[in-house]
Amino acid sequence: MLPRSIQLQAAQRCIHSHTTTTVVAATNNVAQPALLRRNVSSLTSYQARLHFPRPHYPPHCQQQSQFVNGPMHAGCSTGSTRTIITGTYPSSRLDLFNKKLRKIAKDPRTCLVLFEKFRELKDSKLKPDLTTYTILLEGHERNNDFSGLMRTLEEMTLAGVLPDISAYNIGLRAAAVVGDTIMLEQIKDMIRESGLQLNLNSYEFIIQGLCHNHELEHALDLLGDMTVSVNEEGLPDENGRPTIDIRPSLQCFIPVIQLAQSLHESETAYLVLKMAEVQSGLSQISPVIYLDLLAKAAEDYALPAVEYCWRKAVKEMKAQPDEGTCMLILNCAGQGVAPKLSAEVIQYMGESGMTFQEYHFAPLLQAFSLGKKFKSAFNVLSIMRKSGMQPSILTATSLLKVLDDPANIEEAFACMKSMHQEGKVIDVVAFNVLLEACGRNRNLIRAMAIFESSSSLGVTPDTDTYNALLSGCIMDKNMLEGRNVIAMMQRAGVDPNVDTYQSLITLCLTQINYEDAFMYLEEMKSHNVIPSEPIYTSLVRKLARENDPRIKFAVEEMESFGYVVGPNLRQYIETGGLSNLEESERRRQIRIAQRRRSAAFQRVRVR
């Protein structure tokens, strides 16, 4: 009888032999259940007789050993699902080499090592396959070696390894990154000659390269061939059908939209965005794209694009534009007479917790003013005051420009009376704007009539109210009415400011007798108020025109306050109050007179 150790070794060899036979049989012919059952049964009984221990597999191998553990030890039926142990083995030296190249290619810093390994492959008389060349193309791409990439594509064709579209796309992608449109065209020609068709990735890289090279029209033409046309309103055009049977992805549209934005072609970017939306599967575009176009379109005053992107991004997608974008939108809405959009932006800013400033409401006021919605414009001024701001006539400059038309003054005044009847508060700035507009229209009588209605409208005049009346007096050169305004101001107990004194002095300088100008100037200085440079400039010009000897003291006092007497003003003084044009005309007339006298003298001598 043989020793126990030898019996065990023999049993192991036998079991290994039967197991191999079973696996091979199951692999070569799946439909051999009888043979499998017979082998498994014999193995099980033989193992039991020798008291052979049940094999234990590591945890990571238990799933792969279902065939052995299942039928042998679990009594699985022949109809159970069985997994055969399989392994991946390199079929050739080239497969091993490609595996090494792929491992090297994962590190972007080892491009040179990759090229050296490829040369070793050629020296070893191994013929590269498509996988080898693909790894090499990616290496040239990372190394920005475009000439080497093109040579590799040509070498593949000569070596009988025809590139597939994925290999060509590597070249298209490399050219797109730098915007090399010449290389793009060369690769497209190679694809066409090989009989292959461009796929979606190919078009994405081509459009990206065109946009990188700022070829917007070319990119639009290519994109238009792939999509359904849209009209000016952004709706699908029934007559427009794509000529390229590939539905573009969002990556085809984004570079074109971004390029159009950078070139301030916001309307074009808006139409391309609408083209992207009408494509099936592109309805959920990122809010970032809408926000970017929203800011650019507002900067370019493209109101339709702004209104659409605001509705999509903010109202539907709940995106949150920053304060700078909101200001751009407000300015655009003000220029484009879109008060509804302006009101929505102001509401959003308030809900977002932004701190309101005067310049936030100026575009809203402009939108209402240009739209001749005077009630809404007056309400904006009231809202600003309630928010803690102090609006002025400068705040309502846009409203003042609209009121340059006398008909608009009457309409605005009627709206003001209607608001008072409705129980609404009339802001004093709105009242002052009407007075200022009457003065600019040289209608002092109408300004005084509106002023008289201040009490009936519940408006308390302030300093700017009387200054607006003084501006009308200056335009009308009415000193008598100006003194009346000052008297009313004193009776109301309203204190004058620098603008009041400047208006009084300017009004005095419009008269033949301008002595009161010096009185108001001294009164101004007695209140420790330094007269402004425009006051001294107006005074010096008046003295120069009147040839008043006090001009010397006025200039010295002007310079003592740090104001500079410029060359134009000095020339005005030297020419006795003539401007540059007037002085040029005067000298021209002198030269003409001198030539005439000289010609007449010559004729007399000839006689």
XYZ file of C-alpha atoms in Angstrom:
607
model
C 0.000 0.000 0.000
C 1.260 3.488 -0.929
C 2.025 6.066 1.729
C -0.724 8.569 2.606
C 1.196 11.545 1.146
C 1.602 9.841 -2.230
C -2.138 8.975 -2.281
C -3.011 12.610 -1.646
C -0.708 13.842 -4.426
C -2.210 11.312 -6.862
C -5.714 12.356 -5.869
C -4.876 16.030 -6.464
C -3.493 15.246 -9.923
C -6.588 13.217 -10.724
C -8.957 15.905 -9.559
C -7.009 18.555 -11.513
C -7.170 16.368 -14.611
C -10.947 15.835 -14.262
C -11.537 19.534 -13.530
C -9.608 20.557 -16.626
C -11.579 18.075 -18.697
C -14.833 19.402 -17.302
C -13.989 23.056 -17.975
C -12.773 22.326 -21.474
C -15.860 20.263 -22.216
C -18.119 23.015 -20.922
C -16.231 25.574 -22.947
C -16.114 23.629 -26.200
C -19.636 22.260 -26.124
C -22.168 23.822 -23.795
C -24.773 21.142 -24.605
C -23.060 18.237 -22.727
C -24.955 18.030 -19.431
C -24.619 14.246 -19.138
C -20.843 14.373 -19.417
C -20.679 17.232 -16.910
C -22.889 15.391 -14.408
C -20.833 12.216 -14.786
C -17.518 14.022 -14.230
C -18.843 16.007 -11.305
C -20.309 12.897 -9.690
C -17.115 10.920 -10.039
C -15.054 13.792 -8.667
C -17.331 14.195 -5.672
C -17.307 10.495 -4.769
C -13.559 10.172 -5.269
C -12.934 13.212 -3.100
C -15.191 11.850 -0.382
C -13.455 8.454 -0.338
C -10.029 10.053 0.136
C -11.371 12.494 2.744
C -10.029 15.320 0.557
C -10.682 18.724 2.146
C -13.112 21.083 0.386
C -11.189 23.838 -1.384
C -11.470 27.340 0.066
C -11.339 30.247 -2.363
C -10.338 33.826 -1.542
C -13.207 36.330 -1.300
C -12.350 37.969 -4.617
C -12.454 34.581 -6.356
C -15.671 33.237 -4.898
C -17.863 34.744 -7.600
C -15.652 33.349 -10.344
C -15.702 29.850 -8.764
C -19.465 29.402 -8.883
C -19.080 26.534 -11.336
C -16.804 24.541 -9.057
C -18.474 25.411 -5.760
C -21.987 25.230 -7.169
C -22.271 21.794 -8.858
C -19.651 20.083 -6.686
C -20.648 21.262 -3.255
C -24.065 22.925 -3.490
C -25.864 20.284 -5.484
C -26.987 22.793 -8.129
C -29.213 21.502 -10.863
C -27.951 21.376 -14.406
C -30.263 24.245 -15.372
C -28.555 26.668 -12.969
C -26.544 29.643 -14.266
C -22.840 28.761 -14.329
C -19.858 31.074 -14.635
C -16.695 29.632 -16.068
C -13.354 30.843 -14.788
C -11.766 32.892 -17.510
C -8.536 34.884 -17.797
C -7.193 37.641 -20.035
C -3.904 36.736 -21.608
C -2.002 38.730 -24.219
C -2.351 37.046 -27.524
C 0.863 38.506 -28.958
C 3.893 40.643 -28.244
C 2.119 43.614 -29.887
C -0.676 43.423 -27.335
C 1.855 43.556 -24.526
C 3.582 46.497 -26.192
C 0.314 48.393 -26.641
C -0.444 47.822 -22.989
C 2.904 49.393 -22.050
C 2.279 52.319 -24.398
C -1.164 52.895 -22.903
C 0.331 52.934 -19.413
C 2.983 55.443 -20.477
C 0.424 57.599 -22.273
C -1.540 58.160 -19.041
C 1.226 60.488 -17.833
C 1.187 63.692 -19.938
C 4.847 64.324 -19.067
C 6.118 61.185 -20.789
C 5.499 62.101 -24.444
C 9.168 61.690 -25.361
C 9.297 58.285 -23.687
C 6.222 57.315 -25.695
C 7.890 58.239 -28.972
C 11.047 56.313 -28.002
C 8.982 53.218 -27.237
C 7.332 53.528 -30.633
C 10.732 53.594 -32.305
C 11.685 50.494 -30.329
C 8.565 48.838 -31.711
C 9.675 49.500 -35.259
C 13.192 48.304 -34.516
C 11.772 45.043 -33.145
C 10.151 44.353 -36.545
C 6.677 44.431 -35.010
C 3.963 45.967 -37.171
C 1.903 48.604 -35.316
C -1.864 48.227 -35.378
C -4.697 50.782 -35.040
C -4.399 50.801 -31.263
C -0.693 51.609 -31.454
C -1.213 54.468 -33.868
C -4.109 55.839 -31.824
C -1.881 56.034 -28.743
C 0.797 57.735 -30.826
C -1.709 60.294 -32.215
C -2.810 61.172 -28.692
C 0.829 61.655 -27.738
C 1.379 64.077 -30.630
C -1.774 65.920 -29.565
C -0.559 66.365 -25.982
C 2.836 67.471 -27.250
C 1.235 70.017 -29.643
C 3.185 68.338 -32.442
C 0.718 68.943 -35.269
C 3.162 68.154 -38.066
C 3.985 64.839 -36.373
C 0.274 64.127 -36.012
C -0.339 64.700 -39.720
C 2.663 62.547 -40.639
C 1.325 59.750 -38.463
C -2.071 59.849 -40.196
C -0.366 59.644 -43.590
C 1.953 56.875 -42.370
C -1.022 54.818 -41.195
C -2.495 54.820 -44.694
C 0.846 53.856 -46.252
C 1.329 51.076 -43.678
C -2.055 49.604 -44.499
C -3.559 50.502 -41.127
C -6.502 52.618 -42.210
C -7.458 55.260 -39.615
C -11.011 55.165 -38.345
C -13.073 58.300 -37.628
C -11.900 58.265 -33.996
C -8.289 58.586 -35.136
C -9.163 61.487 -37.428
C -11.107 63.131 -34.616
C -7.911 63.251 -32.565
C -6.425 65.457 -35.271
C -9.575 67.587 -35.501
C -9.552 68.074 -31.750
C -5.910 69.134 -31.747
C -6.494 71.644 -34.540
C -9.646 73.007 -32.873
C -7.848 73.907 -29.654
C -5.554 76.364 -31.475
C -7.989 77.361 -34.203
C -5.883 75.936 -37.048
C -8.537 75.965 -39.779
C -6.035 74.924 -42.459
C -5.297 71.709 -40.582
C -9.033 71.185 -40.111
C -9.587 71.364 -43.861
C -6.690 68.992 -44.538
C -8.079 66.363 -42.153
C -11.567 66.793 -43.620
C -10.104 66.089 -47.074
C -8.369 62.991 -45.732
C -11.644 61.761 -44.221
C -13.464 62.365 -47.487
C -10.795 60.497 -49.493
C -10.924 57.540 -47.097
C -14.664 57.177 -47.641
C -15.549 57.826 -44.014
C -18.279 60.138 -42.753
C -17.917 62.872 -40.155
C -19.711 62.076 -36.899
C -21.054 64.337 -34.168
C -17.689 64.655 -32.428
C -16.115 65.689 -35.717
C -18.575 68.551 -36.167
C -18.114 69.636 -32.547
C -14.348 69.949 -33.059
C -14.723 71.718 -36.425
C -17.146 74.302 -35.022
C -14.908 74.793 -32.004
C -11.915 75.438 -34.266
C -13.835 77.903 -36.429
C -14.991 79.829 -33.379
C -11.481 79.850 -31.924
C -10.359 81.491 -35.173
C -13.271 84.008 -34.968
C -14.870 82.701 -38.159
C -18.421 83.366 -37.029
C -20.054 83.313 -40.463
C -18.397 80.006 -41.401
C -19.468 78.432 -38.109
C -23.021 79.724 -38.582
C -23.172 78.226 -42.080
C -22.029 74.828 -40.844
C -24.393 74.948 -37.871
C -27.232 76.016 -40.128
C -26.719 72.938 -42.291
C -27.222 70.740 -39.234
C -30.293 72.413 -37.712
C -33.784 73.520 -38.525
C -33.842 77.197 -39.499
C -35.527 79.757 -37.253
C -37.063 83.101 -38.151
C -36.334 86.481 -36.595
C -38.666 85.732 -33.685
C -36.703 82.554 -32.890
C -39.490 80.221 -34.024
C -38.850 77.167 -36.255
C -39.051 77.859 -39.965
C -41.162 75.200 -41.665
C -39.268 75.668 -44.946
C -35.861 75.192 -43.348
C -34.616 71.624 -43.296
C -31.127 70.425 -42.250
C -28.840 69.222 -45.040
C -26.575 67.230 -42.684
C -28.271 64.204 -41.156
C -26.661 64.621 -37.729
C -28.492 66.270 -34.884
C -26.119 68.782 -33.249
C -25.350 68.623 -29.572
C -25.206 71.535 -27.163
C -21.422 71.601 -27.589
C -21.987 72.640 -31.202
C -23.989 75.696 -30.154
C -22.083 76.968 -27.123
C -18.889 78.087 -28.967
C -20.966 79.945 -31.568
C -23.018 81.702 -28.874
C -19.890 82.693 -26.951
C -18.141 83.973 -30.087
C -21.164 86.061 -31.084
C -21.271 87.540 -27.577
C -17.582 88.447 -27.649
C -18.086 90.206 -30.996
C -21.086 92.128 -29.562
C -23.422 90.284 -31.913
C -25.975 89.674 -29.180
C -28.896 89.386 -31.579
C -27.056 86.649 -33.482
C -26.249 84.854 -30.226
C -29.930 85.087 -29.292
C -31.020 83.455 -32.563
C -28.435 80.671 -32.160
C -29.726 80.051 -28.650
C -33.242 79.719 -30.052
C -31.894 77.263 -32.634
C -30.446 75.193 -29.787
C -33.788 75.167 -28.014
C -35.800 73.915 -30.987
C -33.538 70.865 -31.281
C -35.018 67.896 -29.484
C -33.158 67.025 -26.322
C -31.751 70.533 -25.854
C -34.666 72.055 -23.985
C -32.802 72.003 -20.654
C -29.964 74.420 -21.298
C -27.839 75.514 -18.349
C -28.890 78.803 -16.710
C -25.279 79.997 -16.995
C -25.670 80.280 -20.773
C -28.777 82.432 -20.364
C -27.093 84.612 -17.712
C -24.008 85.212 -19.877
C -26.134 86.207 -22.844
C -28.341 88.305 -20.568
C -25.393 90.457 -19.462
C -23.911 90.795 -22.961
C -27.259 91.578 -24.574
C -27.957 94.227 -21.935
C -24.562 95.747 -22.610
C -25.390 95.862 -26.333
C -28.931 97.191 -25.649
C -30.506 94.195 -27.408
C -33.822 94.448 -25.587
C -35.600 91.367 -27.106
C -32.717 89.100 -26.087
C -32.598 90.679 -22.624
C -36.318 90.193 -22.016
C -36.209 86.564 -23.191
C -33.104 85.590 -21.186
C -34.482 87.324 -18.092
C -37.685 85.306 -18.343
C -35.883 81.993 -18.929
C -33.006 82.388 -16.481
C -34.511 84.318 -13.576
C -38.245 83.650 -13.652
C -38.231 80.026 -14.871
C -34.841 78.614 -13.823
C -34.542 80.766 -10.670
C -31.028 81.914 -11.570
C -29.547 84.797 -9.557
C -27.833 87.558 -11.558
C -25.506 89.851 -9.645
C -25.956 93.571 -9.070
C -23.776 94.540 -12.031
C -25.917 92.492 -14.414
C -29.058 94.025 -12.920
C -27.701 97.507 -13.561
C -26.961 96.640 -17.184
C -30.505 95.336 -17.569
C -31.958 98.469 -15.976
C -29.985 100.711 -18.323
C -31.088 98.663 -21.325
C -34.701 98.720 -20.193
C -34.501 102.461 -19.667
C -33.157 103.074 -23.163
C -35.591 100.621 -24.734
C -38.650 101.946 -22.896
C -39.380 98.695 -21.034
C -40.805 99.812 -17.681
C -42.230 96.365 -16.922
C -38.788 94.763 -17.137
C -37.310 97.577 -15.030
C -39.936 97.038 -12.347
C -39.249 93.279 -12.298
C -35.523 93.875 -11.886
C -36.088 96.339 -9.033
C -38.410 93.834 -7.369
C -35.826 91.048 -7.750
C -33.107 93.246 -6.257
C -35.302 94.033 -3.267
C -36.150 90.363 -2.709
C -32.441 89.467 -2.985
C -31.549 91.879 -0.185
C -29.544 94.312 -2.318
C -29.132 97.826 -0.917
C -30.848 100.343 -3.150
C -29.035 103.449 -4.321
C -30.204 106.395 -6.374
C -28.565 105.104 -9.543
C -30.655 101.923 -9.344
C -33.880 103.863 -9.838
C -32.593 106.232 -12.534
C -33.053 103.683 -15.385
C -36.544 102.814 -14.106
C -37.438 106.490 -14.053
C -36.027 106.839 -17.560
C -38.134 103.948 -18.861
C -41.337 105.448 -17.458
C -40.424 108.916 -18.706
C -39.671 107.842 -22.265
C -42.906 105.869 -22.260
C -44.749 109.031 -21.090
C -46.059 107.157 -18.077
C -45.805 110.223 -15.883
C -47.781 108.825 -12.946
C -45.399 105.881 -12.664
C -42.405 108.213 -13.008
C -43.699 110.428 -10.188
C -44.322 107.324 -8.052
C -40.705 106.253 -8.523
C -39.562 109.549 -7.001
C -41.871 108.992 -4.035
C -40.588 105.425 -3.563
C -36.999 106.669 -3.595
C -37.732 109.160 -0.838
C -39.520 106.527 1.245
C -36.441 104.286 0.826
C -34.277 106.912 2.524
C -32.847 108.511 -0.610
C -32.922 112.220 -1.446
C -33.798 112.570 -5.140
C -33.084 115.846 -6.916
C -33.677 117.436 -10.298
C -30.492 115.742 -11.492
C -32.080 112.403 -10.593
C -35.014 113.229 -12.865
C -32.906 114.369 -15.820
C -34.557 111.820 -18.120
C -37.990 113.136 -17.135
C -36.825 116.706 -17.727
C -35.733 115.866 -21.280
C -39.161 114.436 -22.096
C -40.809 117.579 -20.720
C -38.957 119.765 -23.220
C -42.098 119.383 -25.294
C -44.712 121.904 -24.005
C -47.518 119.393 -24.692
C -45.854 116.900 -22.359
C -45.721 119.536 -19.620
C -49.477 119.927 -19.696
C -50.014 116.160 -19.735
C -47.644 115.678 -16.794
C -49.342 118.453 -14.826
C -52.736 116.838 -15.474
C -51.349 113.509 -14.182
C -50.056 115.267 -11.098
C -53.482 116.735 -10.318
C -55.075 113.328 -10.918
C -52.665 111.690 -8.477
C -53.510 114.265 -5.827
C -57.215 113.571 -6.308
C -56.493 109.860 -5.840
C -54.894 110.618 -2.490
C -51.307 110.010 -3.577
C -48.415 112.133 -2.354
C -46.716 114.368 -4.927
C -42.962 114.461 -4.432
C -41.485 117.953 -4.476
C -38.858 116.880 -7.050
C -41.608 116.015 -9.526
C -43.077 119.484 -8.948
C -39.670 121.129 -9.388
C -39.096 119.303 -12.660
C -42.258 120.855 -14.109
C -41.075 124.330 -13.127
C -37.624 123.719 -14.579
C -39.150 122.462 -17.829
C -41.297 125.610 -18.134
C -38.226 127.762 -17.670
C -36.295 125.888 -20.331
C -39.229 126.447 -22.684
C -39.056 130.220 -21.881
C -42.549 130.064 -20.469
C -42.096 131.917 -17.194
C -45.776 132.774 -16.935
C -46.742 129.063 -16.985
C -44.037 128.298 -14.403
C -45.447 130.921 -12.022
C -48.992 129.578 -12.552
C -47.906 126.024 -11.684
C -46.030 127.363 -8.668
C -49.192 129.017 -7.390
C -50.913 125.585 -7.371
C -48.356 124.072 -4.995
C -50.592 124.441 -1.950
C -53.584 122.860 -3.711
C -51.399 119.873 -4.668
C -50.056 119.478 -1.127
C -46.479 120.314 -2.170
C -44.192 122.331 0.125
C -41.670 124.291 -2.006
C -38.013 123.902 -1.106
C -34.849 125.687 -2.185
C -34.722 123.853 -5.511
C -38.270 125.008 -6.236
C -37.264 128.675 -6.057
C -34.022 127.968 -7.927
C -36.096 126.453 -10.749
C -38.132 129.690 -10.902
C -34.929 131.747 -10.963
C -33.714 129.653 -13.911
C -36.857 130.665 -15.762
C -36.206 134.311 -14.890
C -32.682 134.016 -16.296
C -34.004 132.569 -19.565
C -36.560 135.414 -19.724
C -34.030 138.030 -18.447
C -36.743 139.199 -16.067
C -35.057 140.840 -13.077
C -38.346 142.100 -11.638
C -39.782 138.596 -11.406
C -36.496 137.399 -9.964
C -36.760 139.848 -7.088
C -40.315 138.634 -6.562
C -39.074 135.036 -6.287
C -36.487 136.071 -3.687
C -39.173 137.880 -1.705
C -41.425 134.801 -1.722
C -38.468 132.686 -0.661
C -37.780 134.966 2.310
C -41.448 135.005 3.381
C -41.533 131.178 3.276
C -38.430 131.021 5.447
C -36.492 128.946 2.896
C -32.731 129.421 3.063
C -30.790 130.060 -0.171
C -27.894 127.846 -1.227
C -24.944 128.282 -3.575
C -27.127 127.644 -6.608
C -29.484 130.404 -5.480
C -26.702 132.975 -5.309
C -25.255 131.809 -8.594
C -28.675 132.157 -10.253
C -29.124 135.656 -8.771
C -25.712 136.844 -9.918
C -26.256 135.353 -13.380
C -29.671 137.052 -13.558
C -28.106 140.395 -12.611
C -25.459 140.005 -15.301
C -28.201 139.762 -17.940
C -29.204 143.373 -17.156
C -27.726 146.660 -18.288
C -27.369 147.685 -14.663
C -25.523 144.808 -13.043
C -24.445 146.454 -9.796
C -26.600 144.070 -7.774
C -24.294 141.264 -8.858
C -21.524 142.636 -6.628
C -23.997 142.998 -3.762
C -25.045 139.351 -3.968
C -21.406 138.308 -4.349
C -20.442 140.059 -1.111
C -23.520 138.677 0.648
C -22.522 135.211 -0.435
C -19.020 135.634 1.008
C -20.459 137.056 4.229
C -22.130 133.679 4.824
C -18.678 132.018 4.533
C -19.659 130.548 1.172
C -16.915 130.620 -1.445
C -18.340 131.611 -4.854
C -17.928 128.953 -7.481
C -15.703 129.234 -10.518
C -18.690 129.608 -12.936
C -19.832 132.688 -10.964
C -16.466 134.395 -11.377
C -16.233 133.359 -15.018
C -19.641 134.898 -15.788
C -18.717 138.073 -13.899
C -15.343 138.479 -15.658
C -16.933 137.958 -19.080
C -19.565 140.617 -18.320
C -16.910 143.076 -17.158
C -14.842 142.347 -20.292
C -17.807 143.054 -22.581
C -18.608 146.286 -20.728
C -14.925 147.324 -20.576
C -15.334 147.717 -16.814
C -12.034 148.545 -15.040
C -13.090 146.397 -12.073
C -12.184 143.386 -14.167
C -8.627 143.531 -12.824
C -9.819 143.097 -9.222
C -12.279 140.375 -10.249
C -9.485 138.366 -11.893
C -7.206 138.788 -8.863
C -9.974 137.663 -6.502
C -10.727 134.726 -8.754
C -7.097 133.590 -8.660
C -6.939 134.133 -4.877
C -9.553 131.389 -4.456
C -7.399 129.004 -6.501
C -9.343 129.246 -9.755
C -7.284 129.204 -12.964
C -7.829 131.874 -15.599
C -7.463 129.836 -18.747
C -6.113 131.007 -22.119
C -9.582 131.253 -23.656
C -10.802 133.529 -20.882
C -7.662 135.696 -21.098
C -8.133 136.025 -24.869
C -11.758 136.960 -24.211
C -10.556 139.704 -21.855
C -7.902 140.972 -24.295
C -10.356 141.148 -27.228
C -12.872 143.128 -25.210
C -15.386 140.375 -24.809
C -15.150 138.755 -28.227
C -15.160 135.008 -28.461
C -12.724 133.055 -30.630
C -15.176 132.910 -33.522
C -16.075 136.527 -33.160
C -12.407 137.513 -33.046
C -11.637 135.409 -36.137
C -14.516 137.000 -38.006
C -13.400 140.471 -36.950
C -9.859 139.867 -38.199
C -11.170 138.431 -41.462
C -13.261 141.534 -42.050
C -10.199 143.684 -41.334
C -8.126 141.783 -43.921
C -10.897 142.107 -46.500
C -11.112 145.863 -45.892
C -7.326 146.195 -46.190
C -7.302 144.354 -49.536
C -10.097 146.549 -50.855
C -8.274 149.715 -49.850
C -5.057 148.429 -51.447
C -6.871 147.566 -54.704
C -8.522 150.998 -54.794
C -5.175 152.700 -54.217
C -3.622 150.735 -57.117
C -6.437 151.784 -59.458
C -5.897 155.440 -58.538
C -2.179 155.173 -59.255
C -2.809 153.584 -62.635
C -5.053 156.468 -63.638
